[in-house]
C-alpha positions as a Markdown table, in Angstrom:
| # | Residue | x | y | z |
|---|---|---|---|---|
| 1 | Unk | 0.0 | 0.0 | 0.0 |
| 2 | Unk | 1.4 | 3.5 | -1.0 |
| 3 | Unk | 1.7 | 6.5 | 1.2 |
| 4 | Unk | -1.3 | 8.2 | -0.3 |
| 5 | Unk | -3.1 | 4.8 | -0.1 |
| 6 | Unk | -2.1 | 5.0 | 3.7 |
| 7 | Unk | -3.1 | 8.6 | 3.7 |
| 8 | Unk | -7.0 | 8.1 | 2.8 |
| 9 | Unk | -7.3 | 5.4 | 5.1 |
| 10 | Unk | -6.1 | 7.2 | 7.9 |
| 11 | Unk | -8.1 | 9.9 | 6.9 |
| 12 | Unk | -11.4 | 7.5 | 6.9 |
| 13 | Unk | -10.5 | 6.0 | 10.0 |
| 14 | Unk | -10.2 | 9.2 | 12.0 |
| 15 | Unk | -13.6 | 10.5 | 12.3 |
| 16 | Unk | -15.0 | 7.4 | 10.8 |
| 17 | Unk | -15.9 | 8.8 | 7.2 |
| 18 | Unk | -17.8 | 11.8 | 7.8 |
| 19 | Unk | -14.3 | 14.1 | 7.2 |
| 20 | Unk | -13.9 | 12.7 | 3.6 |
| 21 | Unk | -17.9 | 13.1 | 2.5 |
| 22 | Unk | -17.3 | 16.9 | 4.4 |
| 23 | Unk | -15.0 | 17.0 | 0.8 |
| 24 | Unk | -16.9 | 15.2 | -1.5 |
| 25 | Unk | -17.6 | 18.3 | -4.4 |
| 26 | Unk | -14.6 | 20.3 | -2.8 |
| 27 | Unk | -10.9 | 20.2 | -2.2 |
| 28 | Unk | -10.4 | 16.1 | -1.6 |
| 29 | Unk | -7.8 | 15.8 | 1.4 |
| 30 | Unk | -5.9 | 13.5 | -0.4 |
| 31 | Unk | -5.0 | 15.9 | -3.8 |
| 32 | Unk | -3.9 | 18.1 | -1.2 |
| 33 | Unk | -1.3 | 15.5 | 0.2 |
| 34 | Unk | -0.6 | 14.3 | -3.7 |
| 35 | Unk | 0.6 | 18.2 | -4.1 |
| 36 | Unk | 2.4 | 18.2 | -1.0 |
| 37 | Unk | 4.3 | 15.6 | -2.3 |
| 38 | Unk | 4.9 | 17.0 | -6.0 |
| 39 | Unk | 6.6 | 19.9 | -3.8 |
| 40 | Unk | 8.8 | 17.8 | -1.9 |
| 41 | Unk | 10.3 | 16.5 | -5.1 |
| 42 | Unk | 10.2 | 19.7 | -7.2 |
| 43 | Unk | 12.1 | 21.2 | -4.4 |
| 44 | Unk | 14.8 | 18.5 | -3.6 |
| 45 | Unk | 17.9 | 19.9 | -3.3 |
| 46 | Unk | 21.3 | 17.6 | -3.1 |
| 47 | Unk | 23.2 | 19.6 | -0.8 |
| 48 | Unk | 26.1 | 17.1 | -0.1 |
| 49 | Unk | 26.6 | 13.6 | -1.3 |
| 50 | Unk | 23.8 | 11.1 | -0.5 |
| 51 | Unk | 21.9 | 13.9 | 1.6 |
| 52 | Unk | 19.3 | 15.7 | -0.5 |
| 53 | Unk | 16.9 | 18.4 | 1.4 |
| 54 | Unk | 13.2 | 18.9 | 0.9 |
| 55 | Unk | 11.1 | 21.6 | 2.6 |
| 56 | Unk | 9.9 | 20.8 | 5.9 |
| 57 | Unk | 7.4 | 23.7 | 6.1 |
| 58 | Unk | 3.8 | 24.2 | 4.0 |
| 59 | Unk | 1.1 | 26.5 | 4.5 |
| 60 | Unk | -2.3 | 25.6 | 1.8 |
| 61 | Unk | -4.1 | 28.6 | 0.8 |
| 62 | Unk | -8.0 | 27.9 | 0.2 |
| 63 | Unk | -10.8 | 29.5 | -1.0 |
| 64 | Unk | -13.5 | 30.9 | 1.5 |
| 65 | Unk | -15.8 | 28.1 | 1.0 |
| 66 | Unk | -13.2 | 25.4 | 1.4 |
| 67 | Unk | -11.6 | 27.0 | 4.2 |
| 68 | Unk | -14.3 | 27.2 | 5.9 |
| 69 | Unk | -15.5 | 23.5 | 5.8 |
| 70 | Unk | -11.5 | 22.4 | 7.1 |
| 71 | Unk | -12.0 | 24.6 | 10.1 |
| 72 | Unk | -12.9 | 22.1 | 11.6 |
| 73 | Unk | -10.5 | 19.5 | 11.0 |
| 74 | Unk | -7.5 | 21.7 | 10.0 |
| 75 | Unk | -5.5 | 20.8 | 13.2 |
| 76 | Unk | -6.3 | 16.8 | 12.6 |
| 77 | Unk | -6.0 | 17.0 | 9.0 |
| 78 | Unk | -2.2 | 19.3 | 9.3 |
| 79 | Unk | -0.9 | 16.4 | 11.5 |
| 80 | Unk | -1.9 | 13.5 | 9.2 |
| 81 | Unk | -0.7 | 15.8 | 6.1 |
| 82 | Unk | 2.7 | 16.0 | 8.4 |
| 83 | Unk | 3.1 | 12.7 | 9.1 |
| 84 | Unk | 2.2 | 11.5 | 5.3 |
| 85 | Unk | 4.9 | 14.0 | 4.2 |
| 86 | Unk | 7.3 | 12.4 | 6.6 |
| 87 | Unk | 6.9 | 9.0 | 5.5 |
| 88 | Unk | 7.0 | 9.8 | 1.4 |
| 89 | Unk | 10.3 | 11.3 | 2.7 |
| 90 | Unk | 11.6 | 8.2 | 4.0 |
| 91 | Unk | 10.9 | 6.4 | 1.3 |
| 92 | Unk | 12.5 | 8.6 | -1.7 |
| 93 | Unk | 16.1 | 9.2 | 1.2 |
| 94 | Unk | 15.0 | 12.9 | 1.5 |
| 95 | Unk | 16.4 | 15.1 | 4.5 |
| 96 | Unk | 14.5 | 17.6 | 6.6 |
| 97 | Unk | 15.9 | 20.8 | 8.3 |
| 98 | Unk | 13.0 | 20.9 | 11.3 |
| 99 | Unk | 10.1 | 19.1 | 12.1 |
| 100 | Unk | 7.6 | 19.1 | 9.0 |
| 101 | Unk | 4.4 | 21.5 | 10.1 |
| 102 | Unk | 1.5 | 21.6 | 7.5 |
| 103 | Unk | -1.0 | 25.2 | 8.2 |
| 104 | Unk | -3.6 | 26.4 | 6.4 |
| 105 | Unk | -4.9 | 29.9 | 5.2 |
| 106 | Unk | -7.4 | 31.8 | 3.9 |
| 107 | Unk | -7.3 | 32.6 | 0.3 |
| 108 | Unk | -10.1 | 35.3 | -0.9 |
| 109 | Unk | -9.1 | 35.0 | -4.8 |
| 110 | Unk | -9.5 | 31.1 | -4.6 |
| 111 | Unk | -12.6 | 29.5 | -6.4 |
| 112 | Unk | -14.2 | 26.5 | -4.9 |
| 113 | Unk | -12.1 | 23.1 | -5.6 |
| 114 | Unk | -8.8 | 24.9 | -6.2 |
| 115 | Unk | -5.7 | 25.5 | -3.4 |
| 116 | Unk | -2.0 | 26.6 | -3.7 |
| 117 | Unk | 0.8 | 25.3 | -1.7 |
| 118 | Unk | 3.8 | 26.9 | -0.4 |
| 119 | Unk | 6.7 | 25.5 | 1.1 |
| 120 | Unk | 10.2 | 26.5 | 2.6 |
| 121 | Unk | 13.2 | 24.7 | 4.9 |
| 122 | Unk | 12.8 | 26.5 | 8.4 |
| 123 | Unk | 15.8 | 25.5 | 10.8 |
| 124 | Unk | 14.7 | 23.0 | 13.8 |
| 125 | Unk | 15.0 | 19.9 | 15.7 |
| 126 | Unk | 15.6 | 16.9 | 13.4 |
| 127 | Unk | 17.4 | 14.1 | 13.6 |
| 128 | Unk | 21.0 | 13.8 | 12.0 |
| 129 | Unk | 19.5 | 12.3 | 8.9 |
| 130 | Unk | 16.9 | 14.5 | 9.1 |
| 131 | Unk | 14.3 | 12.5 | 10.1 |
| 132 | Unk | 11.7 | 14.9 | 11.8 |
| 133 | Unk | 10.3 | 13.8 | 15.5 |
| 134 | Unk | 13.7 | 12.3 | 16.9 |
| 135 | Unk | 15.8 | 13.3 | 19.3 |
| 136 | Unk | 18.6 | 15.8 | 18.3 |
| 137 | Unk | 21.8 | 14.0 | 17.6 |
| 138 | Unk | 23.4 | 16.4 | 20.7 |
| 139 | Unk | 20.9 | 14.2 | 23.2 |
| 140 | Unk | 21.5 | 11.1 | 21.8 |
| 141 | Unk | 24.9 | 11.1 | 23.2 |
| 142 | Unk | 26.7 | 13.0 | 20.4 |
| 143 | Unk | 29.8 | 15.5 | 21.4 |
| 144 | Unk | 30.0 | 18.8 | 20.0 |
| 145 | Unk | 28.7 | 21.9 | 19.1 |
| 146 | Unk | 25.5 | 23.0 | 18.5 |
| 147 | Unk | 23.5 | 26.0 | 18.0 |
| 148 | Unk | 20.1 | 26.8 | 19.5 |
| 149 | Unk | 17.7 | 28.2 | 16.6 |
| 150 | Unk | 14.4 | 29.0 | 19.1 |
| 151 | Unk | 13.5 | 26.2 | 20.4 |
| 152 | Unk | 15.4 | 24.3 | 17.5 |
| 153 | Unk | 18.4 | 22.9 | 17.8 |
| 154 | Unk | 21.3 | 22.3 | 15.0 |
| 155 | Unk | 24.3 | 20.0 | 15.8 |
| 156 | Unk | 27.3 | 21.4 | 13.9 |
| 157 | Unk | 28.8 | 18.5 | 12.6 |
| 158 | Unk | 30.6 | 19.5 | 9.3 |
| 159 | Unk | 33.7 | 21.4 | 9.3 |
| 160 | Unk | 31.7 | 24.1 | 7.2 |
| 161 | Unk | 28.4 | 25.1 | 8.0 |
| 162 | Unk | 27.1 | 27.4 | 5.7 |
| 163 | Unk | 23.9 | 29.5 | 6.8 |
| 164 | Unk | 21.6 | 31.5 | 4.7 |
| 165 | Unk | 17.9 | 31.9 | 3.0 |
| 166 | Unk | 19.3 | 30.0 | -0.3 |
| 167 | Unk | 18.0 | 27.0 | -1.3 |
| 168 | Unk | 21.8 | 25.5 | -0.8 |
| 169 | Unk | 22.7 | 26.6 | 3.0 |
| 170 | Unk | 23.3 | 23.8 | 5.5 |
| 171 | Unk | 21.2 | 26.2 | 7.5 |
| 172 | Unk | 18.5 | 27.5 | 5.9 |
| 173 | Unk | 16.8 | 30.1 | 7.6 |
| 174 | Unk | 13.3 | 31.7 | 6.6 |
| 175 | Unk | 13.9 | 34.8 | 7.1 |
| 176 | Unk | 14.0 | 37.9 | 4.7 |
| 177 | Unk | 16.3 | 40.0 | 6.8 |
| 178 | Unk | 19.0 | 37.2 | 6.1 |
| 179 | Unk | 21.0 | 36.8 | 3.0 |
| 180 | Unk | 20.8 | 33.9 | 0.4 |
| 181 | Unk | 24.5 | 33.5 | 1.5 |
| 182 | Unk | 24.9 | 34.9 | 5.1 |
| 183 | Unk | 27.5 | 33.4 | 6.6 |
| 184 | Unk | 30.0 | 30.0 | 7.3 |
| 185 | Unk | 30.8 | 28.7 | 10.8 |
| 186 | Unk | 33.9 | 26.8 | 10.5 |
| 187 | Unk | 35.1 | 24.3 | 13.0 |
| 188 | Unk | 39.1 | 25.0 | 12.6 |
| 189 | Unk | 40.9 | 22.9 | 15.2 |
| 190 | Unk | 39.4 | 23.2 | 18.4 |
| 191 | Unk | 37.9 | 26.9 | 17.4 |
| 192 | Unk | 34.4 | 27.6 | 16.1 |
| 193 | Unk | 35.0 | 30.2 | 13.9 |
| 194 | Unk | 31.9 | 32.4 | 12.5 |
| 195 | Unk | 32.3 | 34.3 | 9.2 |
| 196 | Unk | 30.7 | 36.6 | 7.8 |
| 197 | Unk | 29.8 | 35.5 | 4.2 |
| 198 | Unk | 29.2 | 39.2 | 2.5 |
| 199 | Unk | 25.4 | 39.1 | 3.7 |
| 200 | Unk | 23.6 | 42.7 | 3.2 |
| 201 | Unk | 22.6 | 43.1 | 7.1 |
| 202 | Unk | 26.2 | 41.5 | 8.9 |
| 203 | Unk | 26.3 | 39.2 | 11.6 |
| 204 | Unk | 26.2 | 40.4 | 15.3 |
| 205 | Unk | 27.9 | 38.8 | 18.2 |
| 206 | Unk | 26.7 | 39.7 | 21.5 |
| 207 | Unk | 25.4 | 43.1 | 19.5 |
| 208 | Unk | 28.3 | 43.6 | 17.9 |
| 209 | Unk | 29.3 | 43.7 | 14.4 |
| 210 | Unk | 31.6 | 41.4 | 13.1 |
| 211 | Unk | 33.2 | 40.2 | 10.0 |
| 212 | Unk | 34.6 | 37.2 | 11.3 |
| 213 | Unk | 35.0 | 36.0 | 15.4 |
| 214 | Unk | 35.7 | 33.1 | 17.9 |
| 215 | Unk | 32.2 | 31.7 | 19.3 |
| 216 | Unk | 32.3 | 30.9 | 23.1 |
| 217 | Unk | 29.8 | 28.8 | 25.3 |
| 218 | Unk | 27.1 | 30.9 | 24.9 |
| 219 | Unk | 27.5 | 33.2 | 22.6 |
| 220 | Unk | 25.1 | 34.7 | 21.0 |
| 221 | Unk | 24.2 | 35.1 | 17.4 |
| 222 | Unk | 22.1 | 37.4 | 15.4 |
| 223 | Unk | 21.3 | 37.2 | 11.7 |
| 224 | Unk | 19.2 | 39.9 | 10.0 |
| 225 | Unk | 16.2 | 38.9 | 12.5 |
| 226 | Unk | 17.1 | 35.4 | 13.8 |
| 227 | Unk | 18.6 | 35.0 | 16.9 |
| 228 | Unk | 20.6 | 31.7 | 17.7 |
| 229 | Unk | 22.9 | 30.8 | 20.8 |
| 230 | Unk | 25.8 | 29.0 | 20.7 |
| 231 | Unk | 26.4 | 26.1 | 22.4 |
| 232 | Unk | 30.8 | 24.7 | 23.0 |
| 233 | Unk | 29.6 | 21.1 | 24.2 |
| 234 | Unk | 27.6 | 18.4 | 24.9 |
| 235 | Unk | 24.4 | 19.3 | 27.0 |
């Protein structure tokens, strides 16, 4: 049974069939999760070898009508959508950079029947291969450095971490005060060294300005308007 298979049954099961007839002449829950998963692949990105990254966060605009019949089940139906995107991401090797989060919103210019998707890679908790829902590598008994990204967290495992709003960052962070190519923290010895990467709005450490510095235990990091805290060793 394939994951959209999987999909519709859980979706049956949940409220025991009255969801799905709530669809019958409008959007169909599962063409939503069929276009989550077109996304997924039209946005894979190979960003090292054998690791490819796919977004991890969608928001589905509606029409008034629609929205307003998945009201009701918009928080069940985002966690089933979540969890169906997770497991056609397991199957096709894809990486995450947070937990996957599925939202929906209200579209005025929408007819009846017809939905856009939007997607993007926000920074968070995931496992080190990415796998959404796991325990971050730095509590699974890894040593190292980490940075804090909210209530995120990002192990810093490669000697160069590059962080930025481009679809190639390690670190891709949604955020438009943040370049496409912000910045690199390099681990250089037993230093972690952060650069700054010629982004439009600089980096600050501890409010200040640099172009290049040493990160301590606790240091902490502001790009354009994401704040992250860095972290020397193991928690």
């Amino acid at each position: 049974m394939g994951v959209l298979q999987r999909f519709e049954r859980r979706i049956e099961e949940m409220v025991n069939r009255p969801f799905a007839r709530a669809f019958k002449a409008e959007v169909q829950p599962v063409e939503i999760a069929s276009a989550l998963q077109r996304e997924c692949n039209d946005r894979a990105a190979i960003v090292a070898r054998g690791r490819t990254m796919v977004p991890n966060a969608f928001t589905v605009a509606l029409g008034p009508h629609d929205h307003e019949r998945l009201s009701t089940y918009a928080e069940a139906l985002g966690r089933e959508l979540s969890a169906m995107v997770t497991e056609h991401a397991q199957e096709q090797r894809y990486a995450f950079l947070g937990p996957v989060t599925v939202e929906f919103e209200l579209d005025d210019d929408l007819e009846t029947g017809r939905f856009r998707v939007r997607s993007a890679a926000v920074a968070g908790a995931a496992a080190a291969d990415g796998t959404p829902g796991s325990p971050p590598p730095s509590e699974a008994g890894s040593r190292g450095p980490w940075l804090d990204v909210g209530d995120a967290t990002y192990v810093l495992r490669a000697s160069v971490t590059r962080i930025g709003r481009g679809a190639d960052s390690d670190l891709r962070l949604d955020d438009p005060g943040v370049s496409r190519n912000h910045a690199e923290i390099r681990l250089q010895g037993g230093d972690v060294v952060i650069v700054d990467a010629g982004s439009t709005n600089g980096v600050l450490i501890d409010d200040e300005r640099v172009e290049r510095a040493r990160l301590t235990d606790g240091s902490r990091v502001m790009l354009g308007n994401t704040h992250l805290v860095f972290h020397a060793g193991e928690r």
